[in-house]
Coordinates of N, CA, C and O in Angstrom, one line a residue:
K1 N -55.8 -11.1 23.0 CA -54.7 -10.2 23.2 C -53.6 -10.9 23.9 O -53.9 -11.7 24.8
L2 N -52.4 -10.6 23.6 CA -51.2 -11.2 24.3 C -51.2 -10.8 25.8 O -50.9 -11.7 26.6
S3 N -51.5 -9.6 26.1 CA -51.5 -9.2 27.5 C -52.5 -10.0 28.4 O -52.2 -10.4 29.5
E4 N -53.6 -10.3 27.8 CA -54.6 -11.1 28.5 C -54.1 -12.6 28.7 O -54.3 -13.2 29.8
R5 N -53.5 -13.1 27.6 CA -53.0 -14.5 27.7 C -51.9 -14.6 28.7 O -51.8 -15.7 29.4
L6 N -51.1 -13.6 28.8 CA -49.9 -13.7 29.7 C -50.3 -13.1 31.1 O -49.5 -13.1 32.0
D7 N -51.5 -12.6 31.2 CA -52.0 -12.0 32.4 C -51.1 -10.9 32.9 O -50.6 -10.9 34.1
L8 N -50.8 -10.0 31.9 CA -49.9 -8.8 32.2 C -50.6 -7.6 31.8 O -51.5 -7.6 30.9
D9 N -50.2 -6.5 32.4 CA -50.8 -5.2 32.0 C -50.5 -4.9 30.5 O -49.4 -5.1 30.0
E10 N -51.5 -4.4 29.8 CA -51.4 -4.1 28.4 C -50.3 -3.1 28.1 O -49.5 -3.2 27.1
Y11 N -50.1 -2.1 28.9 CA -49.1 -1.1 28.7 C -47.7 -1.6 28.9 O -46.8 -1.3 28.2
F12 N -47.6 -2.5 29.9 CA -46.3 -3.2 30.1 C -45.9 -4.0 28.9 O -44.7 -3.9 28.4
V13 N -46.8 -4.7 28.3 CA -46.5 -5.6 27.1 C -46.1 -4.7 26.0 O -45.2 -4.9 25.2
R14 N -46.8 -3.6 25.8 CA -46.6 -2.6 24.7 C -45.2 -2.0 24.9 O -44.4 -1.9 23.9
D15 N -44.8 -1.6 26.1 CA -43.5 -1.0 26.4 C -42.4 -2.0 26.0 O -41.4 -1.7 25.4
V16 N -42.6 -3.3 26.5 CA -41.6 -4.3 26.2 C -41.4 -4.5 24.7 O -40.3 -4.6 24.2
Y17 N -42.5 -4.6 24.0 CA -42.5 -4.8 22.6 C -41.8 -3.6 21.9 O -40.9 -3.8 21.0
N18 N -42.1 -2.4 22.3 CA -41.4 -1.2 21.7 C -39.9 -1.2 22.0 O -39.1 -0.8 21.1
N19 N -39.6 -1.6 23.2 CA -38.1 -1.6 23.5 C -37.4 -2.7 22.7 O -36.3 -2.4 22.2
L20 N -38.0 -3.8 22.5 CA -37.4 -4.9 21.7 C -37.2 -4.4 20.3 O -36.2 -4.7 19.6
K21 N -38.3 -3.8 19.8 CA -38.2 -3.3 18.4 C -37.1 -2.3 18.2 O -36.3 -2.3 17.3
A22 N -36.9 -1.4 19.2 CA -35.9 -0.3 19.2 C -34.5 -1.0 19.3 O -33.6 -0.6 18.5
E23 N -34.4 -2.0 20.2 CA -33.1 -2.6 20.3 C -32.7 -3.4 19.0 O -31.5 -3.4 18.6
R24 N -33.7 -4.0 18.4 CA -33.4 -4.7 17.1 C -32.9 -3.7 16.1 O -32.0 -4.0 15.3
A25 N -33.6 -2.6 16.0 CA -33.2 -1.6 15.0 C -31.8 -1.0 15.2 O -31.0 -0.9 14.3
I26 N -31.5 -0.8 16.5 CA -30.1 -0.3 16.8 C -29.1 -1.4 16.5 O -28.0 -1.1 15.9
G27 N -29.4 -2.7 16.8 CA -28.5 -3.8 16.5 C -28.3 -3.9 15.0 O -27.2 -4.2 14.6
E28 N -29.3 -3.7 14.2 CA -29.1 -3.7 12.7 C -28.2 -2.6 12.2 O -27.4 -2.8 11.4
V29 N -28.4 -1.4 12.8 CA -27.5 -0.3 12.4 C -26.1 -0.6 12.8 O -25.1 -0.4 12.0
V30 N -25.8 -1.1 14.0 CA -24.5 -1.4 14.4 C -23.9 -2.5 13.6 O -22.7 -2.4 13.2
S31 N -24.7 -3.5 13.3 CA -24.2 -4.6 12.5 C -23.8 -4.2 11.1 O -22.8 -4.6 10.6
E32 N -24.6 -3.3 10.5 CA -24.4 -2.8 9.2 C -23.1 -2.0 9.2 O -22.3 -2.1 8.3
S33 N -22.9 -1.2 10.2 CA -21.6 -0.3 10.3 C -20.4 -1.2 10.4 O -19.4 -1.0 9.7
F34 N -20.5 -2.3 11.3 CA -19.3 -3.1 11.4 C -19.1 -4.0 10.1 O -17.9 -4.3 9.8
S35 N -20.1 -4.4 9.4 CA -19.9 -5.1 8.2 C -19.3 -4.2 7.1 O -18.5 -4.7 6.4
K36 N -19.6 -2.9 7.1 CA -18.9 -2.0 6.2 C -17.4 -1.9 6.5 O -16.6 -1.9 5.6
L37 N -17.1 -1.8 7.8 CA -15.7 -1.7 8.2 C -15.0 -3.0 7.9 O -13.8 -2.9 7.5
A38 N -15.6 -4.1 8.0 CA -15.0 -5.4 7.8 C -14.6 -5.6 6.3 O -13.7 -6.3 5.9
K39 N -15.4 -4.9 5.4 CA -15.2 -5.1 4.0 C -14.1 -4.2 3.4 O -13.9 -4.2 2.2
T40 N -13.4 -3.4 4.2 CA -12.4 -2.5 3.7 C -11.2 -3.3 3.2 O -10.9 -4.4 3.7
N41 N -10.5 -2.8 2.2 CA -9.4 -3.4 1.6 C -8.3 -3.5 2.6 O -7.8 -2.5 3.2
P42 N -7.7 -4.8 2.8 CA -6.7 -4.9 3.8 C -5.4 -4.2 3.5 O -4.7 -3.7 4.4
T43 N -5.0 -4.1 2.2 CA -3.8 -3.4 1.8 C -4.0 -1.9 2.2 O -3.0 -1.3 2.7
E44 N -5.1 -1.3 1.9 CA -5.4 0.1 2.2 C -5.4 0.3 3.7 O -4.8 1.3 4.2
K45 N -6.0 -0.6 4.4 CA -6.0 -0.5 5.9 C -4.6 -0.5 6.5 O -4.2 0.2 7.3
L46 N -3.7 -1.4 5.9 CA -2.4 -1.6 6.4 C -1.6 -0.3 6.1 O -0.8 0.2 7.0
L47 N -1.7 0.2 4.9 CA -1.0 1.5 4.6 C -1.4 2.6 5.5 O -0.6 3.4 6.0
M48 N -2.7 2.7 5.7 CA -3.2 3.7 6.6 C -2.6 3.5 8.0 O -2.2 4.5 8.7
K49 N -2.6 2.3 8.5 CA -2.0 2.0 9.8 C -0.6 2.4 9.9 O -0.2 3.0 10.9
L50 N 0.2 2.1 8.9 CA 1.6 2.5 8.8 C 1.8 4.0 8.9 O 2.7 4.5 9.6
M51 N 0.9 4.7 8.2 CA 1.0 6.2 8.3 C 0.6 6.7 9.6 O 1.2 7.7 10.1
L52 N -0.3 6.0 10.3 CA -0.7 6.5 11.7 C 0.5 6.2 12.7 O 0.7 6.9 13.6
E53 N 1.2 5.1 12.4 CA 2.3 4.7 13.3 C 3.5 5.6 13.2 O 4.1 6.0 14.2
E54 N 3.8 6.0 11.9 CA 4.9 6.8 11.7 C 4.5 8.0 10.8 O 4.4 7.8 9.5
T55 N 4.3 9.1 11.4 CA 3.8 10.2 10.6 C 4.7 10.7 9.5 O 4.3 11.4 8.6
Q56 N 6.0 10.5 9.7 CA 7.0 10.9 8.6 C 6.8 10.1 7.3 O 7.2 10.6 6.3
L57 N 6.1 9.0 7.4 CA 5.8 8.2 6.2 C 4.7 8.9 5.4 O 4.7 8.7 4.2
V58 N 3.9 9.7 6.0 CA 2.8 10.4 5.3 C 3.3 11.2 4.1 O 2.8 11.1 3.0
N59 N 4.4 12.0 4.4 CA 5.0 12.8 3.3 C 5.5 12.0 2.2 O 5.3 12.3 1.0
E60 N 6.2 10.9 2.5 CA 6.8 10.0 1.5 C 5.7 9.4 0.6 O 5.8 9.4 -0.6
I61 N 4.7 8.9 1.3 CA 3.6 8.3 0.6 C 2.8 9.3 -0.2 O 2.3 8.9 -1.3
R62 N 2.6 10.5 0.3 CA 1.9 11.5 -0.4 C 2.5 11.8 -1.8 O 1.8 12.2 -2.7
K63 N 3.8 11.7 -1.8 CA 4.5 11.9 -3.1 C 4.3 10.8 -4.1 O 4.5 11.1 -5.3
K64 N 4.0 9.6 -3.6 CA 3.9 8.5 -4.5 C 2.4 8.1 -4.9 O 2.2 7.5 -6.0
I65 N 1.5 8.4 -4.1 CA 0.1 8.1 -4.4 C -0.9 9.2 -4.1 O -0.5 10.2 -3.5
D66 N -2.1 9.0 -4.5 CA -3.1 10.0 -4.4 C -4.3 9.3 -3.6 O -4.5 8.1 -3.7
P67 N -5.1 10.1 -2.9 CA -6.2 9.5 -2.2 C -7.2 8.8 -3.3 O -7.8 7.8 -2.9
A68 N -7.2 9.3 -4.5 CA -8.0 8.7 -5.5 C -7.5 7.3 -5.9 O -8.3 6.5 -6.5
D69 N -6.3 6.9 -5.5 CA -5.8 5.5 -5.8 C -6.4 4.5 -4.8 O -6.3 3.3 -5.1
F70 N -7.1 5.0 -3.8 CA -7.7 4.1 -2.8 C -9.1 3.7 -3.3 O -9.9 4.6 -3.7
Q71 N -9.4 2.5 -3.4 CA -10.7 2.0 -3.8 C -11.8 2.2 -2.7 O -12.9 2.6 -3.0
D72 N -11.4 2.1 -1.5 CA -12.3 2.3 -0.4 C -12.5 3.8 -0.1 O -11.5 4.4 0.3
K73 N -13.7 4.3 -0.3 CA -13.9 5.7 -0.1 C -13.7 6.2 1.3 O -13.2 7.4 1.5
M74 N -14.0 5.4 2.3 CA -13.7 5.8 3.7 C -12.2 6.0 3.9 O -11.8 7.0 4.5
I75 N -11.4 5.0 3.5 CA -10.0 5.1 3.7 C -9.4 6.3 2.9 O -8.5 7.0 3.3
A76 N -10.0 6.5 1.7 CA -9.5 7.6 0.9 C -9.7 8.9 1.6 O -8.9 9.8 1.5
R77 N -10.9 9.1 2.2 CA -11.2 10.3 3.0 C -10.2 10.5 4.2 O -9.7 11.6 4.4
I78 N -9.9 9.4 4.9 CA -9.0 9.4 6.0 C -7.6 9.8 5.5 O -7.0 10.7 6.1
V79 N -7.2 9.2 4.5 CA -5.8 9.5 3.9 C -5.8 10.9 3.4 O -4.8 11.6 3.6
S80 N -6.8 11.4 2.8 CA -6.8 12.7 2.3 C -6.7 13.7 3.5 O -6.0 14.7 3.4
T81 N -7.4 13.4 4.5 CA -7.3 14.3 5.7 C -5.9 14.2 6.3 O -5.4 15.3 6.7
M82 N -5.3 13.1 6.3 CA -3.9 13.0 6.8 C -3.0 13.8 5.9 O -2.1 14.5 6.5
F83 N -3.1 13.7 4.6 CA -2.3 14.5 3.7 C -2.5 16.0 4.0 O -1.5 16.7 4.0
N84 N -3.8 16.4 4.1 CA -4.0 17.8 4.4 C -3.4 18.3 5.7 O -2.9 19.4 5.8
L85 N -3.5 17.5 6.8 CA -2.9 17.8 8.0 C -1.4 18.0 7.9 O -0.9 19.0 8.4
V86 N -0.8 17.1 7.2 CA 0.7 17.2 7.1 C 1.1 18.4 6.3 O 2.0 19.1 6.6
T87 N 0.3 18.7 5.2 CA 0.6 19.8 4.4 C 0.5 21.1 5.2 O 1.2 22.1 5.0
Q88 N -0.5 21.1 6.1 CA -0.7 22.3 7.0 C 0.3 22.3 8.1 O 0.3 23.3 8.9
G89 N 1.2 21.3 8.2 CA 2.2 21.3 9.3 C 1.6 20.8 10.6 O 2.3 21.0 11.7
K90 N 0.5 20.2 10.6 CA -0.2 19.7 11.8 C 0.2 18.2 12.1 O 0.5 17.5 11.1
N91 N 0.0 17.9 13.3 CA 0.2 16.5 13.7 C -0.9 15.6 13.2 O -2.1 16.0 13.4
C92 N -0.6 14.5 12.6 CA -1.7 13.6 12.1 C -1.7 12.3 12.9 O -1.9 11.2 12.4
S93 N -1.6 12.4 14.2 CA -1.7 11.2 15.1 C -3.1 10.7 15.0 O -4.1 11.5 14.6
A94 N -3.3 9.5 15.5 CA -4.7 9.0 15.5 C -5.7 9.8 16.3 O -6.8 10.1 15.9
H95 N -5.2 10.3 17.4 CA -6.1 11.2 18.3 C -6.5 12.5 17.5 O -7.6 12.8 17.5
N96 N -5.5 13.1 16.9 CA -5.8 14.4 16.2 C -6.7 14.1 15.0 O -7.6 14.9 14.7
L97 N -6.4 13.0 14.3 CA -7.2 12.6 13.2 C -8.7 12.4 13.5 O -9.6 12.8 12.8
I98 N -8.9 11.7 14.6 CA -10.2 11.4 15.1 C -11.0 12.7 15.4 O -12.1 12.8 15.1
N99 N -10.3 13.7 16.0 CA -10.9 15.0 16.3 C -11.3 15.6 15.0 O -12.4 16.3 14.9
Y100 N -10.5 15.5 13.9 CA -10.9 16.2 12.6 C -12.0 15.4 12.0 O -12.9 16.0 11.3
L101 N -12.0 14.1 12.1 CA -13.1 13.3 11.4 C -14.4 13.3 12.1 O -15.4 13.1 11.5
G102 N -14.4 13.5 13.4 CA -15.6 13.5 14.2 C -16.1 12.1 14.4 O -15.4 11.1 14.2
E103 N -17.3 12.0 14.9 CA -17.9 10.7 15.1 C -18.3 10.0 13.8 O -18.5 10.6 12.8
G104 N -18.4 8.7 13.9 CA -18.8 7.9 12.7 C -17.9 6.8 12.3 O -16.9 6.5 13.0
N105 N -18.2 6.3 11.1 CA -17.4 5.1 10.6 C -15.9 5.4 10.4 O -15.1 4.6 10.6
L106 N -15.6 6.7 10.0 CA -14.3 7.0 9.7 C -13.4 7.0 11.0 O -12.3 6.4 11.0
S107 N -14.0 7.5 12.1 CA -13.2 7.5 13.3 C -13.1 6.0 13.8 O -12.1 5.7 14.4
H108 N -14.2 5.3 13.6 CA -14.1 3.8 14.0 C -13.0 3.1 13.3 O -12.3 2.3 13.8
L109 N -12.9 3.4 12.0 CA -11.8 2.8 11.2 C -10.5 3.2 11.7 O -9.6 2.3 11.7
V110 N -10.3 4.4 12.0 CA -9.0 4.9 12.6 C -8.7 4.1 13.9 O -7.6 3.6 14.1
C111 N -9.7 4.1 14.8 CA -9.5 3.4 16.0 C -9.2 1.9 15.8 O -8.3 1.4 16.5
E112 N -9.9 1.3 14.9 CA -9.7 -0.1 14.6 C -8.3 -0.4 14.2 O -7.6 -1.3 14.6
S113 N -7.7 0.5 13.4 CA -6.4 0.3 12.8 C -5.3 0.5 13.9 O -4.2 -0.1 13.8
T114 N -5.6 1.2 15.0 CA -4.6 1.4 16.0 C -4.5 0.2 16.9 O -3.5 0.0 17.6
F115 N -5.5 -0.7 16.9 CA -5.5 -1.9 17.7 C -4.9 -3.1 17.0 O -4.8 -4.1 17.6
T116 N -4.6 -3.0 15.7 CA -4.0 -4.1 15.1 C -2.5 -4.2 15.4 O -1.9 -3.2 15.8
P117 N -1.9 -5.3 15.4 CA -0.5 -5.5 15.8 C 0.4 -4.6 15.0 O 0.2 -4.3 13.8
E118 N 1.5 -4.1 15.6 CA 2.4 -3.3 15.0 C 3.3 -4.1 14.0 O 3.5 -5.2 14.2
V119 N 3.8 -3.4 13.0 CA 4.7 -4.0 12.0 C 6.1 -3.7 12.4 O 6.4 -2.6 12.9
S120 N 7.0 -4.7 12.3 CA 8.4 -4.5 12.7 C 9.0 -3.4 11.8 O 8.7 -3.3 10.6
S121 N 9.8 -2.5 12.5 CA 10.3 -1.4 11.8 C 11.3 -1.7 10.6 O 11.4 -1.0 9.7
S122 N 11.9 -2.9 10.7 CA 12.8 -3.3 9.7 C 12.1 -3.6 8.4 O 12.7 -3.6 7.3
E123 N 10.8 -4.0 8.5 CA 10.0 -4.4 7.3 C 9.2 -3.3 6.8 O 8.6 -3.4 5.7
K124 N 9.1 -2.2 7.5 CA 8.1 -1.1 7.1 C 8.3 -0.6 5.7 O 7.3 -0.4 5.0
D125 N 9.5 -0.2 5.4 CA 9.8 0.4 4.0 C 9.4 -0.6 2.9 O 8.7 -0.2 1.9
K126 N 9.7 -1.8 3.1 CA 9.3 -2.8 2.1 C 7.8 -3.0 2.0 O 7.2 -3.1 0.9
I127 N 7.2 -3.0 3.1 CA 5.7 -3.2 3.2 C 5.0 -2.0 2.6 O 4.1 -2.1 1.8
V128 N 5.5 -0.8 2.9 CA 5.0 0.4 2.3 C 5.1 0.4 0.7 O 4.1 0.7 0.0
D129 N 6.3 0.0 0.3 CA 6.4 -0.1 -1.2 C 5.5 -1.1 -1.8 O 4.9 -0.9 -2.9
D130 N 5.4 -2.3 -1.2 CA 4.5 -3.3 -1.7 C 3.0 -2.8 -1.7 O 2.3 -3.1 -2.6
C131 N 2.6 -2.1 -0.6 CA 1.3 -1.6 -0.5 C 1.0 -0.6 -1.6 O -0.1 -0.7 -2.3
I132 N 1.9 0.3 -1.8 CA 1.8 1.3 -2.9 C 1.7 0.7 -4.3 O 0.8 1.0 -5.1
R133 N 2.6 -0.3 -4.5 CA 2.5 -1.0 -5.8 C 1.2 -1.7 -6.0 O 0.6 -1.6 -7.1
R134 N 0.7 -2.4 -5.0 CA -0.6 -3.1 -5.1 C -1.7 -2.1 -5.3 O -2.6 -2.3 -6.1
L135 N -1.7 -1.0 -4.5 CA -2.7 0.1 -4.7 C -2.8 0.6 -6.1 O -3.9 0.8 -6.7
K136 N -1.6 0.9 -6.6 CA -1.6 1.5 -8.0 C -2.1 0.5 -9.0 O -2.8 0.8 -9.9
K137 N -1.7 -0.8 -8.8 CA -2.1 -1.9 -9.7 C -3.7 -2.0 -9.6 O -4.3 -2.1 -10.7
N138 N -4.2 -2.0 -8.4 CA -5.7 -2.2 -8.3 C -6.4 -0.9 -8.8 O -7.5 -1.1 -9.4
S139 N -5.8 0.2 -8.6 CA -6.4 1.5 -9.1 C -6.5 1.4 -10.7 O -7.5 1.8 -11.3
L140 N -5.4 1.0 -11.3 CA -5.3 0.9 -12.7 C -6.3 -0.1 -13.2 O -7.0 0.2 -14.3
Q141 N -6.4 -1.2 -12.6 CA -7.4 -2.2 -13.0 C -8.8 -1.7 -12.9 O -9.7 -1.9 -13.8
A142 N -9.1 -1.0 -11.8 CA -10.5 -0.4 -11.7 C -10.8 0.6 -12.7 O -11.9 0.7 -13.3
K143 N -9.8 1.4 -13.1 CA -10.0 2.5 -14.1 C -10.2 1.8 -15.5 O -11.1 2.2 -16.2
R144 N -9.5 0.7 -15.8 CA -9.7 0.0 -17.0 C -11.1 -0.6 -17.1 O -11.7 -0.6 -18.1
K145 N -11.5 -1.2 -15.9 CA -12.8 -1.8 -15.9 C -13.9 -0.8 -16.1 O -14.8 -1.0 -16.9
R146 N -13.8 0.4 -15.5 CA -14.8 1.5 -15.7 C -14.8 1.9 -17.2 O -15.8 2.2 -17.8
L147 N -13.6 2.0 -17.7 CA -13.4 2.5 -19.1 C -14.0 1.5 -20.1 O -14.7 1.9 -21.0
Q148 N -13.8 0.2 -19.8 CA -14.4 -0.9 -20.6 C -15.9 -0.7 -20.6 O -16.6 -0.9 -21.7
E149 N -16.5 -0.5 -19.5 CA -18.0 -0.3 -19.4 C -18.4 0.9 -20.2 O -19.4 0.9 -20.9
T150 N -17.7 2.0 -20.1 CA -18.0 3.2 -20.8 C -17.9 3.0 -22.3 O -18.7 3.5 -23.1
I151 N -16.8 2.3 -22.7 CA -16.7 1.9 -24.1 C -17.9 1.1 -24.6 O -18.4 1.4 -25.7
R152 N -18.3 0.1 -23.9 CA -19.4 -0.7 -24.2 C -20.7 0.2 -24.4 O -21.4 0.0 -25.4
L153 N -20.9 1.1 -23.5 CA -22.0 2.0 -23.6 C -21.9 2.9 -24.9 O -22.9 3.2 -25.5
A154 N -20.7 3.4 -25.1 CA -20.5 4.2 -26.3 C -20.8 3.4 -27.6 O -21.3 4.0 -28.6
E155 N -20.4 2.2 -27.6 CA -20.6 1.3 -28.8 C -22.1 1.1 -29.0 O -22.6 1.1 -30.1
E156 N -22.9 0.9 -27.9 CA -24.3 0.7 -28.0 C -25.0 1.9 -28.5 O -26.0 1.8 -29.3
K157 N -24.5 3.1 -28.1 CA -25.1 4.4 -28.6 C -24.6 4.7 -30.0 O -25.3 5.6 -30.7
G158 N -23.6 4.1 -30.5 CA -23.1 4.4 -31.8 C -22.3 5.7 -31.9 O -22.1 6.3 -33.0
N159 N -21.8 6.2 -30.8 CA -21.0 7.4 -30.7 C -19.6 7.2 -31.1 O -18.8 6.9 -30.2
E160 N -19.3 7.3 -32.3 CA -17.9 6.9 -32.8 C -16.8 7.9 -32.3 O -15.7 7.4 -32.0
E161 N -17.1 9.2 -32.2 CA -16.1 10.1 -31.8 C -15.7 9.8 -30.3 O -14.5 9.8 -30.0
E162 N -16.7 9.6 -29.5 CA -16.5 9.3 -28.1 C -15.8 8.0 -27.9 O -14.9 7.8 -27.1
L163 N -16.2 7.0 -28.8 CA -15.6 5.7 -28.7 C -14.1 5.7 -29.1 O -13.3 5.1 -28.4
N164 N -13.7 6.5 -30.0 CA -12.3 6.6 -30.4 C -11.5 7.2 -29.3 O -10.4 6.8 -29.0
K165 N -12.0 8.3 -28.6 CA -11.3 8.9 -27.5 C -11.1 7.9 -26.4 O -10.1 7.8 -25.8
L166 N -12.2 7.1 -26.1 CA -12.2 6.1 -25.0 C -11.2 5.0 -25.3 O -10.4 4.6 -24.4
K167 N -11.1 4.6 -26.6 CA -10.2 3.5 -26.9 C -8.7 4.0 -26.8 O -7.8 3.2 -26.4
I168 N -8.5 5.2 -27.2 CA -7.1 5.8 -27.0 C -6.7 5.8 -25.5 O -5.6 5.4 -25.1
E169 N -7.7 6.3 -24.7 CA -7.4 6.3 -23.3 C -7.2 4.9 -22.7 O -6.3 4.7 -21.9
F170 N -8.0 4.0 -23.2 CA -7.9 2.6 -22.7 C -6.5 2.0 -23.1 O -5.8 1.4 -22.3
N171 N -6.1 2.3 -24.3 CA -4.7 1.8 -24.8 C -3.6 2.4 -23.9 O -2.6 1.8 -23.6
Y172 N -3.8 3.7 -23.6 CA -2.8 4.4 -22.7 C -2.7 3.7 -21.4 O -1.6 3.4 -20.8
L173 N -3.9 3.3 -20.8 CA -3.9 2.7 -19.5 C -3.3 1.3 -19.6 O -2.6 0.8 -18.6
I174 N -3.5 0.6 -20.7 CA -2.9 -0.7 -20.8 C -1.3 -0.6 -20.9 O -0.6 -1.4 -20.3
K175 N -0.8 0.4 -21.6 CA 0.6 0.6 -21.7 C 1.2 1.0 -20.3 O 2.3 0.6 -20.0
Q176 N 0.4 1.7 -19.4 CA 0.9 2.0 -18.1 C 1.1 0.8 -17.2 O 2.0 0.7 -16.4
G177 N 0.2 -0.1 -17.3 CA 0.2 -1.3 -16.4 C 0.8 -2.5 -17.0 O 1.1 -3.5 -16.5

């Protein structure tokens, strides 16, 4: 036994072992959470940050894009919450947003974005337009990719009616982008 070789009490060794095991598990959970946050799309994070800095941008942006245009589901939920708050006439500051989101990765993402450097006000409109354009482009590409996969599956099944519908939809998406 390890306790005998180390000349330590068996219960002490067991406690230390259990504590180390618990710390390792906590460390893995924290590491996993931060790796998820690090993988978020920088364009989407920037647009969210700009909306947090200037809440009047939220209404303008809401008219141009949809939360579904965001590829990152966490940011899409945050943006959706921001849109809802503005629609209800409520303040969507970072503090208020964190209260609505509660604990978890979403709140961490909001906090993280408040600590990134501010964007100069002279460039904000151009940056917002660039972000929206890029988001729409990425969203369209993702839709086409999903549709291509669905078309492939319909071809494998031999479902001609479904295949024709999907091809029409795919051609429409190509004309949009």
